[in-house]
CSV table of C-alpha atoms in Angstrom, one decimal:
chain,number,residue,atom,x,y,z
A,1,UNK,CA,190.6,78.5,73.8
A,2,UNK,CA,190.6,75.2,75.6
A,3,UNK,CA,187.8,76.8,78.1
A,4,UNK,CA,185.6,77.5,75.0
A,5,UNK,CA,185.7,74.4,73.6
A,6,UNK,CA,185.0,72.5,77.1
A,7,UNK,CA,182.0,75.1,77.8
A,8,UNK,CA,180.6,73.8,74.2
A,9,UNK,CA,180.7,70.6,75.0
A,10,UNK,CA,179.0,70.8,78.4
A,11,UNK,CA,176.3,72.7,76.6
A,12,UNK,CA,175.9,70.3,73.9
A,13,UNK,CA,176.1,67.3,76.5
A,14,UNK,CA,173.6,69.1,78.5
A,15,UNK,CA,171.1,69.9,75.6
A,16,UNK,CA,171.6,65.7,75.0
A,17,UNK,CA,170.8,64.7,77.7
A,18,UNK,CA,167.8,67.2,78.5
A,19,UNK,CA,166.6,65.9,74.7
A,20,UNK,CA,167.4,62.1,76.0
A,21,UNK,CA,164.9,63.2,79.0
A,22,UNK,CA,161.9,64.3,76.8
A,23,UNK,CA,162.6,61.3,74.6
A,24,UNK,CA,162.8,58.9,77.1
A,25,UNK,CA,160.6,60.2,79.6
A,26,UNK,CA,157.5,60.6,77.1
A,27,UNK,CA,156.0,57.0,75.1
A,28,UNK,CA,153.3,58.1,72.2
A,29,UNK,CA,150.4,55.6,72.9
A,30,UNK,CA,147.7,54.2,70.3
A,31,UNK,CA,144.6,56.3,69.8
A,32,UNK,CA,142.7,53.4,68.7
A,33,UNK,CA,143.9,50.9,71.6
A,34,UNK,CA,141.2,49.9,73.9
A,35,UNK,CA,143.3,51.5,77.0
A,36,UNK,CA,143.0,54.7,75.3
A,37,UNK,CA,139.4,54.6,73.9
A,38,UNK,CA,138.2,53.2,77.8
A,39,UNK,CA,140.0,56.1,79.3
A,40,UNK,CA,138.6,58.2,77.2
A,41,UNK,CA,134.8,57.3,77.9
A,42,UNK,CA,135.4,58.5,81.4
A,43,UNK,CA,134.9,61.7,79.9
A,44,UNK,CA,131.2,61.0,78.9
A,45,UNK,CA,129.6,62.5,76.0
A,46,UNK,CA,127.5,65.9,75.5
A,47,UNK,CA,124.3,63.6,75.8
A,48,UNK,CA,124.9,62.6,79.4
A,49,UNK,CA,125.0,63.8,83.2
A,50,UNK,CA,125.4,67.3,82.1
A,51,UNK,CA,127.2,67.4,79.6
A,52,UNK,CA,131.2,67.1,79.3
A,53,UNK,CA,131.3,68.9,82.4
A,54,UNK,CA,135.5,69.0,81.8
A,55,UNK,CA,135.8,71.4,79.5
A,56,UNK,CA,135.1,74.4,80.8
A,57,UNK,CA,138.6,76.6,80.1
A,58,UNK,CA,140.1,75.9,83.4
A,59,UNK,CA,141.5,73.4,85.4
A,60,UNK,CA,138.9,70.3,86.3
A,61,UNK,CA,139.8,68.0,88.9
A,62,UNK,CA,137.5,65.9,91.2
A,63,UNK,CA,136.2,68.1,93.7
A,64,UNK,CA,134.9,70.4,91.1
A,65,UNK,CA,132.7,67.8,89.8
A,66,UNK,CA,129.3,67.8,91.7
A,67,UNK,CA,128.6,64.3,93.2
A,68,UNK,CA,125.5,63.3,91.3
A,69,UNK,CA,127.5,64.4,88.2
A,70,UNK,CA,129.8,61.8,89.1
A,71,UNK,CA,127.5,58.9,90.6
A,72,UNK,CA,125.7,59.9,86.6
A,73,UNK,CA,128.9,59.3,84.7
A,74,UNK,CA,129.4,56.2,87.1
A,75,UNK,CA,125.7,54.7,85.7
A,76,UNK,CA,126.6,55.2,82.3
A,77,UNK,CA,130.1,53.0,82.9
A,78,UNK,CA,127.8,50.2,84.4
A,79,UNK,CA,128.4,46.8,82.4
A,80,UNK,CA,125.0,46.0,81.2
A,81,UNK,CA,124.9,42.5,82.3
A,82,UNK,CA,124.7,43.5,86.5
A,83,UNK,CA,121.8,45.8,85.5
A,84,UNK,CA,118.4,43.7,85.8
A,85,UNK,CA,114.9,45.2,84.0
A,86,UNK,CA,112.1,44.7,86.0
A,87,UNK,CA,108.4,46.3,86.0
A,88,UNK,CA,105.3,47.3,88.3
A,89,UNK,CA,101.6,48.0,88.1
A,90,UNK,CA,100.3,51.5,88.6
A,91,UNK,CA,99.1,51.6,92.2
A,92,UNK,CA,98.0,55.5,92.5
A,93,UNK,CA,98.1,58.3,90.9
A,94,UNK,CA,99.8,62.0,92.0
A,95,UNK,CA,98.7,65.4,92.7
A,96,UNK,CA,99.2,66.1,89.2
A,97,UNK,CA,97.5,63.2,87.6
A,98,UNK,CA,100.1,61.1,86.7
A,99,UNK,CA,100.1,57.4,86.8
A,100,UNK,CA,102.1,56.0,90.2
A,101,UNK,CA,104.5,52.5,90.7
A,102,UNK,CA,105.2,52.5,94.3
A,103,UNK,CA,108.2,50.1,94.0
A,104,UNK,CA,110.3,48.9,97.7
A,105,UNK,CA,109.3,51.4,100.4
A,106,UNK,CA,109.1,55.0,99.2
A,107,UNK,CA,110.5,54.4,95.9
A,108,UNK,CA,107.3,55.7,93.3
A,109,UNK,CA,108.2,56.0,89.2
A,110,UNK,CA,105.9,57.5,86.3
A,111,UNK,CA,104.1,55.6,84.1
A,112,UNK,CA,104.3,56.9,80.9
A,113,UNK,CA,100.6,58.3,79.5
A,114,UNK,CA,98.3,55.6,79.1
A,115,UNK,CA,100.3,53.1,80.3
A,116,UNK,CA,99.4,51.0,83.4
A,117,UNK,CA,103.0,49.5,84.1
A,118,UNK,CA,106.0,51.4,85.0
A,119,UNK,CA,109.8,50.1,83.5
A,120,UNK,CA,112.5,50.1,85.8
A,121,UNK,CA,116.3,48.9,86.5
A,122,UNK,CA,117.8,47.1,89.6
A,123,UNK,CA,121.4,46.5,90.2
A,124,UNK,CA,123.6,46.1,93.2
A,125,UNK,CA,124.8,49.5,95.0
A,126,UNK,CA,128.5,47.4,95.3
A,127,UNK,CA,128.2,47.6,91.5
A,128,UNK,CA,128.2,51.5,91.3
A,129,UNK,CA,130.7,51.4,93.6
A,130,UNK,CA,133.2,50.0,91.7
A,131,UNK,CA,132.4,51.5,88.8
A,132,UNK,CA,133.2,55.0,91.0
A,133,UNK,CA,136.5,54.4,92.1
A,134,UNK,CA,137.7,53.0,88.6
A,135,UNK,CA,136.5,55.9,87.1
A,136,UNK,CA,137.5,58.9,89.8
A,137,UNK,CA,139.7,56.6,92.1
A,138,UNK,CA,138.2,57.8,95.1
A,139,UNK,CA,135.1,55.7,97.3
A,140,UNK,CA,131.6,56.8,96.5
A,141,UNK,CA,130.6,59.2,98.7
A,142,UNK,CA,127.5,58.9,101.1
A,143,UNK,CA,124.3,57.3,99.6
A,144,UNK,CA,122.3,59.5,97.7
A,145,UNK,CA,119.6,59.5,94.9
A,146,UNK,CA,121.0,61.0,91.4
A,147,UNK,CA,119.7,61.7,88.1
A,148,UNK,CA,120.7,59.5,84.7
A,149,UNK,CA,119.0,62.2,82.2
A,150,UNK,CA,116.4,64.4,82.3
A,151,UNK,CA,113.5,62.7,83.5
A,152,UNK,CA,115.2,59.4,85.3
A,153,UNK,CA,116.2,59.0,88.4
A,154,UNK,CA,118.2,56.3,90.7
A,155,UNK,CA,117.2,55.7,94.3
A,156,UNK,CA,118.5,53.3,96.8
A,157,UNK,CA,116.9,50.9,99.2
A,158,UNK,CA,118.8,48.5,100.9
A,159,UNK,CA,121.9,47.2,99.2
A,160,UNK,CA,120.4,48.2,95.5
A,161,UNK,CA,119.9,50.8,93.4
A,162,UNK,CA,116.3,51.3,91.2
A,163,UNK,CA,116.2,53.6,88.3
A,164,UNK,CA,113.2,54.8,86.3
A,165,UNK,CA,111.1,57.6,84.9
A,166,UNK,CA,110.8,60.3,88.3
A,167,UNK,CA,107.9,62.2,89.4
A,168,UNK,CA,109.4,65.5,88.4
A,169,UNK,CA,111.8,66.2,85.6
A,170,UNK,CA,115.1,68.0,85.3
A,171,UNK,CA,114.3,71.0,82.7
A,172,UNK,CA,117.8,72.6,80.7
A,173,UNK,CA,117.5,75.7,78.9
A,174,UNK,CA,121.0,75.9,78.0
A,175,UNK,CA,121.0,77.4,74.3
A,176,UNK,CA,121.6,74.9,71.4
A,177,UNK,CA,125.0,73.9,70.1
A,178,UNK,CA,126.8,71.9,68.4
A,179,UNK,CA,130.2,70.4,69.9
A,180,UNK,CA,133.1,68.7,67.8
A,181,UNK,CA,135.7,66.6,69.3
A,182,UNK,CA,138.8,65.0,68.1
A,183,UNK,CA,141.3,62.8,69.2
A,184,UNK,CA,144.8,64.4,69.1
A,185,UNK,CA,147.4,62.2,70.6
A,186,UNK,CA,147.7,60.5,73.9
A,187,UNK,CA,151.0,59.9,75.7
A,188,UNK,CA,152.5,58.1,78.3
A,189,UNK,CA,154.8,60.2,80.7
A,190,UNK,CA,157.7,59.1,82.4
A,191,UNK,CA,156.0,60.0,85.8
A,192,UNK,CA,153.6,56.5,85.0
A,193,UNK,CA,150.4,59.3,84.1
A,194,UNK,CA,148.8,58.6,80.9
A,195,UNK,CA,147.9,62.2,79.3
A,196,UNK,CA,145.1,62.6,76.3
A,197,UNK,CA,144.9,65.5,74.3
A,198,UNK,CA,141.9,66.8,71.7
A,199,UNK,CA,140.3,69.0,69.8
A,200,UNK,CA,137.1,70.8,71.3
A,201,UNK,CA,134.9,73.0,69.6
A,202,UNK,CA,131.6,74.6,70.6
A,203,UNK,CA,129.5,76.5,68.0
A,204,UNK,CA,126.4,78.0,68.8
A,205,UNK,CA,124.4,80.4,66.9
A,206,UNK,CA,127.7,80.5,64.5
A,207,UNK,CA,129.8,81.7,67.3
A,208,UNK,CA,133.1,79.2,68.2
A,209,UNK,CA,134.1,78.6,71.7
A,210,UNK,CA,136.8,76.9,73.5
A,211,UNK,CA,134.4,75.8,76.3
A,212,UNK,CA,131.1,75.0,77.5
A,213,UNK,CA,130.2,78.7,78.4
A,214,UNK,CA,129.9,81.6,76.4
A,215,UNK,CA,133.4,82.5,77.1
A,216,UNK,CA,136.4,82.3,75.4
A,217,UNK,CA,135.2,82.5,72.0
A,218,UNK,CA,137.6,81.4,68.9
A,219,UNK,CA,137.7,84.6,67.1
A,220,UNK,CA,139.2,83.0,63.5
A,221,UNK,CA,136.7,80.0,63.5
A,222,UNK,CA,133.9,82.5,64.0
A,223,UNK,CA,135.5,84.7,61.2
A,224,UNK,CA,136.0,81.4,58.9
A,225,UNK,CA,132.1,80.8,59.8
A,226,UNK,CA,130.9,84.1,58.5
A,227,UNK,CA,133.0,84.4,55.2
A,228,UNK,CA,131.6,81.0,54.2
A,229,UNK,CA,127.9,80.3,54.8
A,230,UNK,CA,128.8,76.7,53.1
A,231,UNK,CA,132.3,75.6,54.9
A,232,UNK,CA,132.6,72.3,55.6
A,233,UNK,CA,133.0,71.5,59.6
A,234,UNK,CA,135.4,68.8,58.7
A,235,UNK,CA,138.4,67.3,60.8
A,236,UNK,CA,140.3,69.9,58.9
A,237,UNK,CA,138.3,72.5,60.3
A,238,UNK,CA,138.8,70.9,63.8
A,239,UNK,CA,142.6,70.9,63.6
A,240,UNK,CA,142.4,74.5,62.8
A,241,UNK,CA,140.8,76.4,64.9
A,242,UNK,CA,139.6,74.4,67.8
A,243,UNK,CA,140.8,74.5,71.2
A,244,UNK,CA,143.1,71.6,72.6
A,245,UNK,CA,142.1,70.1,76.1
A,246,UNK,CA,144.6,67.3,77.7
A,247,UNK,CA,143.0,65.1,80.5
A,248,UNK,CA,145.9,63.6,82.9
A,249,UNK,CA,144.8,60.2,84.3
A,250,UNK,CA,146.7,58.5,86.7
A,251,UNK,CA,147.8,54.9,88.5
A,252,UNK,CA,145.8,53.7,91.4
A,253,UNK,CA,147.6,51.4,94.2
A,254,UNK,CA,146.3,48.1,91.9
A,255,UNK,CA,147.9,49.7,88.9
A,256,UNK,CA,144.8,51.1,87.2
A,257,UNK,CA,144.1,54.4,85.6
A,258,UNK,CA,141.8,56.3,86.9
A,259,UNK,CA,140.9,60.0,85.6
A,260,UNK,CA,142.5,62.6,87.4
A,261,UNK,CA,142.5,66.2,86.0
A,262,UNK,CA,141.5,68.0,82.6
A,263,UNK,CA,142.7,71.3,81.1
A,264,UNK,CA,142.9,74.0,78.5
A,265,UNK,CA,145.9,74.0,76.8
């Protein structure tokens, strides 16, 4: 009998102290804090460099990123005030009639039709630098050009980077959709890594997905799609049937977050 009642209480202390753990161990943090909504940026938004290039139903850390993905995402995180705007005359024109700036040696932009001036931006390579390793904590890799969107591109000369309208454009044909994303909660773990979890949601052509591919389609949001031509696609909706992504960022040296992984739930 006395054995019993010693093995309950060593489970009981055990479960305590394993529920003492997870209590301890894991701090719920504001959504709305500016720590959380900073971090969260890092992530970029559907408009930009591809796309949310973390969601795509498996496990995203640095290396899968492409580089110009990341020098992109590390534009975008720029504060405006290092970025100067600065213009140039049309000096020639190219093989396929469009108006030329020949900017620095090599560098040449589009005008834009009729225009005899070409728009451009300057800042400091040390500036995208930084903005690199706060964002990935790693050092920017070797020099290269990258595009911002579609048809802008940065290239460097010298110790600065110039951005403007390219010669040739970058052309998607990825199908239209229409992606939904919701903060869920974001948490501090005992380990020092801040982890953020939301909602994601992918419809296109009325078809739900849990990523960025047409895989892993969300078989009740698509069936809560067709039974209602009129539903509301509220935060409701979200809660309900979308799929939940949590992105692990984690302390540099200097005691900054940097991001560091993000996953399907």
């Amino acid at each position: 009998m006395k054995k019993n009642v010693v093995f309950v209480i060593a489970v009981i202390i055990v479960v305590g102290v394993l529920l003492l753990a997870v209590f301890i161990g894991e701090k719920t943090l504001d959504l709305e804090s500016e720590q959380i909504t900073n971090l969260y940026s890092y992530l970029g938004d559907v408009n930009r460099c591809g796309g949310l290039n973390q969601y795509t139903g498996e496990e995203v850390t640095y290396d899968a990123l492409s580089n110009e993905t990341k020098l992109c995402m590390s534009f975008y995180k720029l504060n405006a005030e290092v970025i100067q705007k600065e213009s140039a005359d049309v000096t020639t024109t190219n093989d396929s009639d469009i108006s030329i700036c020949e900017v620095g040696e090599g560098i040449r932009f589009a005008a834009e039709d009729g225009e005899d001036v070409c728009s451009y931006q300057v800042f400091a390579k040390d500036e995208l630098v930084n903005s690199y390793k706060t964002i990935y904590g790693e050092d920017m890799p070797l020099d290269e050009s990258f595009y911002i969107n579609g048809n802008q591109a940065c290239y460097l000369e010298g110790d600065s980077y110039y951005c403007g309208d390219a010669e040739t454009f970058v052309v998607s044909l990825a199908p239209e959709a229409t992606i939904y994303r919701l903060l869920q909660k974001a948490v501090e773990k005992m380990n020092g890594d801040i982890v953020i979890y939301d909602y994601y949601l992918r419809i296109s052509d009325n078809t739900c997905y849990s990523s960025n591919s047409s895989e892993g389609e969300i078989s009740s949001c698509t069936e809560a799609l067709e039974d209602n031509d009129n539903i509301e696609i509220d935060s409701t909706f979200v809660q309900e049937h979308a799929a939940v992504y949590e992105h692990i960022f984690k302390k540099d040296s200097d005691g900054n977050y940097y991001w560091y992984s993000s996953n399907l739930k």
